[in-house]
Amino acid sequence: MADAGPTALVPAVRAALRELADPERAAGMRAYLKTAEPCLGVRLPEVRRLTRAAAAAHPPASVDEVRAAAGRLWREAAYREERYAAQALTGLPAARGDLRLLPLLEEMITTGAWWDLVDGTQARVAELLRADPAAMEPVVRGWARSPDRWLRRSAVIAQLGRKEHTDTALLTDVVLANADDPDFFLRKAIGWALREYAKVAPGWVAAFVRDHPLSPLSRREATKHLRR
């Protein structure tokens, strides 16, 4: 019978990751990510697959157990892939859409402090926003004005994938709060968020880009689909 809970889950994930280590790919990953953090060379889909398998063998019984396991993996990570695995754990059914994940997600954003780790929280933030918009909208608006650029990026991309359910008032607010910022990752995020929404509301995005001052990068990214 499999052991349950975070005590067995964390070492199981670590062992599974190390079994798939590829030193040659790891060097390429570090170069691509421009990170000093060691990598094992395990592709992200494989990280997610083996994390799900480990969680099936050692299932967390509650959101608190998910938080404990994911938090331990994140804080004790010796390799980048352990951080990816921690993020994958936050997507387990026992925790998905639960506001009790919010402090851990914010920790991942602010301590991860790089685009791959920050963007790795996006789906979970979107789930919280969908599950409890009244609680999450003030959080996202606050992030949009944070001194931390990664919280601001997270606010801008928080609604990716919501398509026709996108809250345009919230999108407008978080974009305009950051439109003047010269940071590359914020400008890219603005373009990304608008480009994705343009897939379902091209007229709205065309009007937004026309009526608001955006950086050339944001404008170019936002209108990619509109120019086809």
Coordinates of C-alpha atoms in Angstrom, one line a residue:
M1 CA 0.0 0.0 0.0
A2 CA 1.4 3.4 -1.0
D3 CA 2.2 5.9 1.8
A4 CA 0.1 9.0 1.7
G5 CA 0.9 12.7 2.3
P6 CA 3.8 15.0 1.8
T7 CA 6.3 13.1 3.8
A8 CA 6.5 10.3 1.2
L9 CA 5.6 12.5 -1.8
V10 CA 8.5 14.9 -1.8
P11 CA 11.3 12.3 -1.8
A12 CA 9.3 10.3 -4.4
V13 CA 9.3 13.3 -6.8
R14 CA 12.9 14.0 -6.2
A15 CA 13.9 10.4 -6.9
A16 CA 11.8 10.3 -10.1
L17 CA 13.4 13.5 -11.4
R18 CA 16.9 12.3 -10.8
E19 CA 16.2 9.1 -12.7
L20 CA 15.5 11.1 -15.8
A21 CA 18.5 13.5 -15.4
D22 CA 20.2 14.3 -18.7
P23 CA 23.4 16.4 -18.1
E24 CA 23.7 17.5 -21.7
R25 CA 20.2 18.8 -21.9
A26 CA 20.7 20.4 -18.4
A27 CA 23.5 22.5 -19.8
G28 CA 21.2 23.7 -22.6
M29 CA 18.4 24.5 -20.2
R30 CA 20.6 26.6 -18.0
A31 CA 21.8 28.5 -21.0
Y32 CA 18.3 29.1 -22.4
L33 CA 16.9 30.2 -19.0
K34 CA 20.0 32.3 -18.2
T35 CA 19.9 30.9 -14.7
A36 CA 22.7 29.9 -12.2
E37 CA 20.4 27.4 -10.6
P38 CA 21.4 23.8 -11.5
C39 CA 19.1 21.9 -13.8
L40 CA 18.6 18.1 -14.2
G41 CA 17.7 18.3 -17.9
V42 CA 14.2 16.9 -17.5
R43 CA 11.6 18.4 -19.9
L44 CA 8.7 20.2 -18.4
P45 CA 6.0 17.8 -19.7
E46 CA 8.0 15.0 -18.1
V47 CA 8.3 16.9 -14.8
R48 CA 4.5 17.3 -14.8
R49 CA 3.9 13.7 -15.7
L50 CA 6.1 12.2 -13.0
T51 CA 4.8 14.6 -10.4
R52 CA 1.3 13.5 -11.1
A53 CA 2.4 9.8 -10.9
A54 CA 4.1 10.4 -7.6
A55 CA 1.0 12.2 -6.3
A56 CA -1.1 9.3 -7.4
A57 CA 1.1 6.9 -5.4
H58 CA 1.3 9.2 -2.4
P59 CA -1.9 11.3 -2.5
P60 CA -2.1 14.4 -0.4
A61 CA -5.4 14.2 1.5
S62 CA -6.1 18.0 1.7
V63 CA -5.0 21.4 0.5
D64 CA -2.9 21.7 3.6
E65 CA -0.9 18.6 2.6
V66 CA -0.5 19.9 -1.0
R67 CA 0.8 23.2 0.4
A68 CA 3.2 21.4 2.7
A69 CA 4.6 19.2 -0.1
A70 CA 4.8 22.0 -2.7
G71 CA 6.3 24.4 -0.2
R72 CA 8.9 22.0 0.9
L73 CA 9.9 21.1 -2.7
W74 CA 10.0 24.8 -3.6
R75 CA 12.1 26.0 -0.6
E76 CA 14.5 23.1 -0.6
A77 CA 14.9 22.9 -4.3
A78 CA 18.4 21.9 -5.4
Y79 CA 17.4 21.9 -9.1
R80 CA 15.1 24.0 -11.3
E81 CA 12.9 21.0 -12.0
E82 CA 12.0 20.6 -8.4
R83 CA 10.5 24.1 -8.5
Y84 CA 8.5 23.1 -11.6
A85 CA 7.3 20.0 -9.7
A86 CA 6.3 22.1 -6.8
Q87 CA 4.2 24.2 -9.1
A88 CA 2.7 21.1 -10.7
L89 CA 1.6 20.0 -7.2
T90 CA -0.4 23.1 -6.7
G91 CA -2.6 22.0 -9.7
L92 CA -3.7 18.8 -8.0
P93 CA -7.5 18.4 -7.6
A94 CA -7.2 18.5 -3.8
A95 CA -6.0 22.1 -4.0
R96 CA -7.0 23.6 -7.4
G97 CA -9.0 26.8 -7.0
D98 CA -8.5 27.0 -3.3
L99 CA -7.7 30.4 -1.9
R100 CA -5.5 28.9 0.7
L101 CA -2.9 28.4 -2.1
L102 CA -2.6 32.2 -2.6
P103 CA 0.3 32.8 -0.1
L104 CA 2.3 30.0 -1.6
L105 CA 1.7 31.2 -5.2
E106 CA 2.7 34.7 -4.2
E107 CA 5.9 33.2 -2.6
M108 CA 6.6 31.3 -5.8
I109 CA 6.2 34.5 -7.9
T110 CA 8.4 36.7 -5.7
T111 CA 11.1 34.3 -4.9
G112 CA 11.1 32.6 -8.3
A113 CA 11.7 36.0 -9.8
W114 CA 12.2 34.9 -13.3
W115 CA 9.8 34.5 -16.3
D116 CA 9.6 30.7 -16.4
L117 CA 8.8 30.3 -12.7
V118 CA 6.5 33.3 -12.6
D119 CA 4.6 32.2 -15.6
G120 CA 4.4 28.7 -14.1
T121 CA 2.0 30.1 -11.5
Q122 CA -0.3 31.7 -14.1
A123 CA -2.8 28.9 -14.5
R124 CA -3.2 28.6 -10.7
V125 CA -3.8 32.3 -10.3
A126 CA -6.4 32.2 -13.1
E127 CA -8.2 29.3 -11.3
L128 CA -8.4 31.3 -8.1
L129 CA -9.7 34.3 -10.0
R130 CA -12.3 32.2 -11.7
A131 CA -13.3 30.5 -8.4
D132 CA -13.6 33.6 -6.3
P133 CA -13.4 36.8 -8.3
A134 CA -14.6 39.0 -5.5
A135 CA -11.6 37.9 -3.4
M136 CA -9.0 37.8 -6.1
E137 CA -9.7 40.9 -8.2
P138 CA -8.4 43.3 -5.4
V139 CA -5.4 41.0 -5.1
V140 CA -4.6 41.2 -8.8
R141 CA -5.2 45.0 -8.9
G142 CA -2.8 45.3 -5.9
W143 CA -0.2 43.1 -7.7
A144 CA -0.4 45.4 -10.7
R145 CA 0.9 48.2 -8.6
S146 CA 3.4 46.3 -6.5
P147 CA 7.1 47.4 -6.4
D148 CA 7.8 43.8 -7.4
R149 CA 7.9 43.5 -11.2
W150 CA 7.1 39.8 -11.2
L151 CA 3.8 40.4 -9.2
R152 CA 3.0 43.1 -11.8
R153 CA 3.7 40.7 -14.6
S154 CA 1.5 38.1 -12.9
A155 CA -1.3 40.6 -12.7
V156 CA -1.1 41.4 -16.4
I157 CA -1.2 37.8 -17.5
A158 CA -3.6 36.6 -14.8
Q159 CA -6.5 36.2 -17.2
L160 CA -4.7 34.3 -20.0
G161 CA -6.9 31.5 -21.2
R162 CA -10.2 33.0 -20.0
K163 CA -11.2 33.9 -23.5
E164 CA -14.7 35.3 -23.7
H165 CA -14.9 35.2 -19.9
T166 CA -12.1 37.8 -19.6
D167 CA -13.0 40.7 -17.3
T168 CA -12.1 43.6 -19.6
A169 CA -12.3 46.2 -16.8
L170 CA -9.7 44.3 -14.9
L171 CA -7.5 43.7 -18.0
T172 CA -7.7 47.4 -18.8
D173 CA -6.7 48.4 -15.2
V174 CA -3.7 46.1 -14.9
V175 CA -2.4 46.9 -18.4
L176 CA -2.7 50.7 -18.0
A177 CA -1.1 50.5 -14.5
N178 CA 2.0 49.2 -16.2
A179 CA 1.9 50.6 -19.7
D180 CA 4.6 53.2 -19.0
D181 CA 7.0 50.8 -17.4
P182 CA 10.2 50.3 -19.4
D183 CA 10.7 46.7 -18.1
F184 CA 11.0 44.2 -21.0
F185 CA 9.1 41.5 -19.2
L186 CA 6.2 43.8 -18.4
R187 CA 5.9 45.1 -21.9
K188 CA 6.0 41.6 -23.3
A189 CA 3.3 40.5 -20.8
I190 CA 1.1 43.3 -21.9
G191 CA 1.4 42.3 -25.5
W192 CA 0.8 38.7 -24.6
A193 CA -2.3 39.3 -22.6
L194 CA -3.8 41.5 -25.3
R195 CA -2.8 39.1 -28.1
E196 CA -4.5 36.2 -26.4
Y197 CA -7.7 38.2 -25.9
A198 CA -7.6 39.3 -29.5
K199 CA -8.3 35.7 -30.5
V200 CA -11.9 36.1 -29.2
A201 CA -12.3 39.9 -29.2
P202 CA -10.2 41.3 -32.0
G203 CA -12.3 44.5 -32.3
W204 CA -11.9 45.2 -28.6
V205 CA -8.2 44.8 -28.7
A206 CA -7.8 46.8 -31.9
A207 CA -9.7 49.7 -30.3
F208 CA -7.7 49.4 -27.1
V209 CA -4.4 49.5 -28.9
R210 CA -5.6 52.5 -30.9
D211 CA -6.9 54.4 -27.9
H212 CA -4.1 53.9 -25.4
P213 CA -0.4 54.7 -25.4
L214 CA 1.5 51.4 -25.4
S215 CA 5.2 50.7 -26.0
P216 CA 6.2 49.5 -29.5
L217 CA 6.9 46.1 -28.1
S218 CA 3.5 45.7 -26.4
R219 CA 1.7 47.1 -29.5
R220 CA 3.6 44.8 -31.8
E221 CA 2.8 41.7 -29.7
A222 CA -0.8 42.7 -29.1
T223 CA -1.6 43.1 -32.8
K224 CA 0.2 40.0 -34.2
H225 CA -3.1 38.2 -34.9
L226 CA -4.8 41.4 -36.0
R227 CA -2.3 41.9 -38.8
R228 CA -3.0 38.5 -40.5

